[in-house]
Coordinates of N, CA and C and ligand atoms in Angstrom, one line a residue:
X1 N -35.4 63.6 -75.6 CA -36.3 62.4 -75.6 C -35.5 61.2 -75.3
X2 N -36.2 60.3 -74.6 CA -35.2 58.8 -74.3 C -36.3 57.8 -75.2
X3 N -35.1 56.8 -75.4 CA -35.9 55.7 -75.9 C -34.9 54.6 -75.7
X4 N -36.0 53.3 -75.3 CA -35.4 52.8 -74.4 C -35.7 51.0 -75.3
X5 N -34.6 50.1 -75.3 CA -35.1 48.6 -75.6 C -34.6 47.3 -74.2
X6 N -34.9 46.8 -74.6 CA -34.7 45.5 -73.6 C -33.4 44.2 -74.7
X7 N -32.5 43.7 -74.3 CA -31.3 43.2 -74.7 C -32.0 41.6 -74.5
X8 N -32.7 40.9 -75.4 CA -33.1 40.0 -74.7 C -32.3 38.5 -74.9
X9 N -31.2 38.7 -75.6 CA -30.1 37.8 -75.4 C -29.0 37.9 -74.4
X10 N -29.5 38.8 -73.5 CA -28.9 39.2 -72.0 C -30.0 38.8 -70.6
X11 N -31.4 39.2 -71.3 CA -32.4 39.5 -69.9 C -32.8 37.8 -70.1
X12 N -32.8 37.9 -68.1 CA -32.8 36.6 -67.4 C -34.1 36.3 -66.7
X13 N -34.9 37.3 -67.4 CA -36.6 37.2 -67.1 C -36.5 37.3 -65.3
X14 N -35.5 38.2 -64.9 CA -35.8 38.4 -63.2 C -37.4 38.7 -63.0
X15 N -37.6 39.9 -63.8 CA -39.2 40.3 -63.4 C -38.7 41.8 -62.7
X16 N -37.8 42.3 -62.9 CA -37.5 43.3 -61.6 C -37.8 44.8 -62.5
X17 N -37.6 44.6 -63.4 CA -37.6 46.1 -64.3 C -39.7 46.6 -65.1
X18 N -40.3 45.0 -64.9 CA -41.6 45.1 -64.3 C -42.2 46.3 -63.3
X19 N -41.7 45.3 -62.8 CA -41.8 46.0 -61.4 C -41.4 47.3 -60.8
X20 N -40.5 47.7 -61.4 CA -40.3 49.1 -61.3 C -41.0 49.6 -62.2
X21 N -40.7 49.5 -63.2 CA -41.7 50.5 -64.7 C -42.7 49.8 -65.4
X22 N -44.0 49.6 -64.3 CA -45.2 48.7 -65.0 C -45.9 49.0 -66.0
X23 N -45.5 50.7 -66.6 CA -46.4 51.1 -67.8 C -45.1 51.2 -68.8
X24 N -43.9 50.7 -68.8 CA -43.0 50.9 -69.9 C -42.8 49.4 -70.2
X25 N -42.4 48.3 -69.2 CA -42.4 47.2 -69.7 C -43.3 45.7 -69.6
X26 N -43.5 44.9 -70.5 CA -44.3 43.8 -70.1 C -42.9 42.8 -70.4
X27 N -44.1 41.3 -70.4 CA -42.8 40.5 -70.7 C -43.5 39.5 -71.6
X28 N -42.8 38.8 -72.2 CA -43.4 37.7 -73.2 C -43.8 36.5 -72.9
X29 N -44.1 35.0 -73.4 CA -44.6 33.7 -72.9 C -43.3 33.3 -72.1
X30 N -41.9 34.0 -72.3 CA -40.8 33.1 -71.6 C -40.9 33.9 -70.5
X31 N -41.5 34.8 -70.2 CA -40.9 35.9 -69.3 C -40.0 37.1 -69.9
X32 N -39.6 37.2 -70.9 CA -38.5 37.8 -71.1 C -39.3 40.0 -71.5
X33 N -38.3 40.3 -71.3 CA -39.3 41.3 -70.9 C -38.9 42.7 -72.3
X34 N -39.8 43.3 -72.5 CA -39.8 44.2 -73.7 C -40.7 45.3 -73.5
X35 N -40.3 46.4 -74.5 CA -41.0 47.8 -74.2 C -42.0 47.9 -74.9
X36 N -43.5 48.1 -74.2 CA -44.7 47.8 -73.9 C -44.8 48.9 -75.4
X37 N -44.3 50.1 -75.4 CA -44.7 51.0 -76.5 C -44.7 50.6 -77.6
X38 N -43.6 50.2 -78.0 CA -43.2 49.9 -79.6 C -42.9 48.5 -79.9
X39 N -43.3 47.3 -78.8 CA -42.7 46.4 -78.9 C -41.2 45.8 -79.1
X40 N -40.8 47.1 -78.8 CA -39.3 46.6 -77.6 C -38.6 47.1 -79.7
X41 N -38.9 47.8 -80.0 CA -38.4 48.3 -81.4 C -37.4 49.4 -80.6
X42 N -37.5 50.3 -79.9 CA -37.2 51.3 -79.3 C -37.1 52.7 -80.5
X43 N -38.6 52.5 -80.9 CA -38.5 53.6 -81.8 C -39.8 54.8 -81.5
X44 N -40.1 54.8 -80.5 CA -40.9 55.6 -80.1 C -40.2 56.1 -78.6
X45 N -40.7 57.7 -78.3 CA -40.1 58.3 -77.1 C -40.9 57.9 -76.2
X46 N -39.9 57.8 -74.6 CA -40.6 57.2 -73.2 C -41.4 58.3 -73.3
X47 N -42.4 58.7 -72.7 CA -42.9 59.8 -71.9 C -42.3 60.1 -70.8
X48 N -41.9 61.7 -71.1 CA -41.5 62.5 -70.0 C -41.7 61.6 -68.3
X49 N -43.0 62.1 -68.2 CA -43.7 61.4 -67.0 C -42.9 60.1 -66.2
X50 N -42.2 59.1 -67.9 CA -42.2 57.7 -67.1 C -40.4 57.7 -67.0
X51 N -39.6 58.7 -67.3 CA -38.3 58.8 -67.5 C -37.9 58.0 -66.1
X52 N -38.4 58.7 -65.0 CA -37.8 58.4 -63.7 C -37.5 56.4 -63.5
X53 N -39.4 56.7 -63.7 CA -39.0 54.5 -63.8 C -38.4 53.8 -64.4
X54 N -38.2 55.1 -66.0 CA -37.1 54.2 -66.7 C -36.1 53.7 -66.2
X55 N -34.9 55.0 -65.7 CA -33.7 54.7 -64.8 C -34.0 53.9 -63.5
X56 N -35.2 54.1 -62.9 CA -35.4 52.9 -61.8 C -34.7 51.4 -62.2
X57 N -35.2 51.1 -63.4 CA -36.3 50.2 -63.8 C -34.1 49.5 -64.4
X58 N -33.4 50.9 -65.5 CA -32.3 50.4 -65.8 C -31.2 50.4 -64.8
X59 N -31.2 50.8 -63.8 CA -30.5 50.4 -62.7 C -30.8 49.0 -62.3
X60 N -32.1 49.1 -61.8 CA -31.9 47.8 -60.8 C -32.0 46.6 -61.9
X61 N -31.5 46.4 -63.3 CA -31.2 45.4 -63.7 C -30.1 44.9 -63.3
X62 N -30.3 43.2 -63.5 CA -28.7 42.8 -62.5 C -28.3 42.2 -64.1
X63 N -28.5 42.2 -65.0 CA -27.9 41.9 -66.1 C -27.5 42.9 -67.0
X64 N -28.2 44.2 -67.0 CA -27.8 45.4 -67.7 C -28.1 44.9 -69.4
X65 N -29.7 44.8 -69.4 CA -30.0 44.2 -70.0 C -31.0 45.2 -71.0
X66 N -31.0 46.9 -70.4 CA -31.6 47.8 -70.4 C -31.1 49.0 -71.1
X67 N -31.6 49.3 -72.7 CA -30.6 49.8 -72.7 C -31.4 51.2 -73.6
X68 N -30.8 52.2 -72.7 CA -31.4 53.8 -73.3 C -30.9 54.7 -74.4
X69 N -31.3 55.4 -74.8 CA -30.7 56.5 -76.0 C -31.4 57.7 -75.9
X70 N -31.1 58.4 -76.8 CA -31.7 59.6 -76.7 C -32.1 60.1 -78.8
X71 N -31.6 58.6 -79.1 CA -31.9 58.5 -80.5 C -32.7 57.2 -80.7
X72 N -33.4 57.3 -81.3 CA -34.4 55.6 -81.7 C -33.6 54.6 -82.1
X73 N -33.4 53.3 -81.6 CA -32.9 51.9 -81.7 C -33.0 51.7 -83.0
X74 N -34.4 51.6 -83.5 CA -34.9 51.1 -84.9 C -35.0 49.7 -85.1
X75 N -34.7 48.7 -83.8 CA -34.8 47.3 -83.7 C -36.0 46.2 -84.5
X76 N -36.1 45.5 -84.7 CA -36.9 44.6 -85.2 C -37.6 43.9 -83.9
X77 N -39.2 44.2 -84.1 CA -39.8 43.7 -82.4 C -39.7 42.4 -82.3
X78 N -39.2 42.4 -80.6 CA -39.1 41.1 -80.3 C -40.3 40.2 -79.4
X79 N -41.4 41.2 -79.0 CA -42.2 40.3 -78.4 C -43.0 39.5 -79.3
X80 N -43.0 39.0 -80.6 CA -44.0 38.0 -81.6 C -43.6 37.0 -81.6
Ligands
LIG1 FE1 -34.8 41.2 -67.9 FE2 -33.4 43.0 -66.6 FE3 -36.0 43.2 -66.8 S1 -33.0 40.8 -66.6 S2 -36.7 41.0 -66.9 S3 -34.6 43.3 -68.4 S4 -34.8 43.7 -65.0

């Protein structure tokens, strides 16, 4: 299983990981962008299905602001 969070004292609200993975991430009132499932907690697994866009989505970040596991984050959500 992957699970995935957004670094958002790194992301520069490009919009680009949107865009690749539009059912894994949204973004907040600044732009800044977080995972649509768990509210960027990274405690719930991607779906199989959306793995591929995940790595789309964490490549074409230009801040590497994306960051995966294969164990749950446990983060405190940041999109509130
Ligand atoms: Fe931020 Fe990277 Fe997405 S800079 S908006 S996490 S592509």
């Amino acid at each position: 299983a992957k699970f995935a969070i957004v670094d958002i004292e790194t992301c520069i609200a490009c919009g680009a990981c949107g865009a690749a993975a539009p059912k894994i991430f949204s973004y907040d009132d600044e732009g800044l962008s977080y995972v649509l499932i768990d509210g960027n907690t990274g405690t719930k697994k991607i779906s199989r299905l959306l793995v591929d866009d995940l790595y789309d989505a964490y490549e074409g970040c230009p801040t590497d602001s994306i960051k995966i596991s294969d164990i749950p984050f446990n983060k405190e959500p940041t999109n509130v």
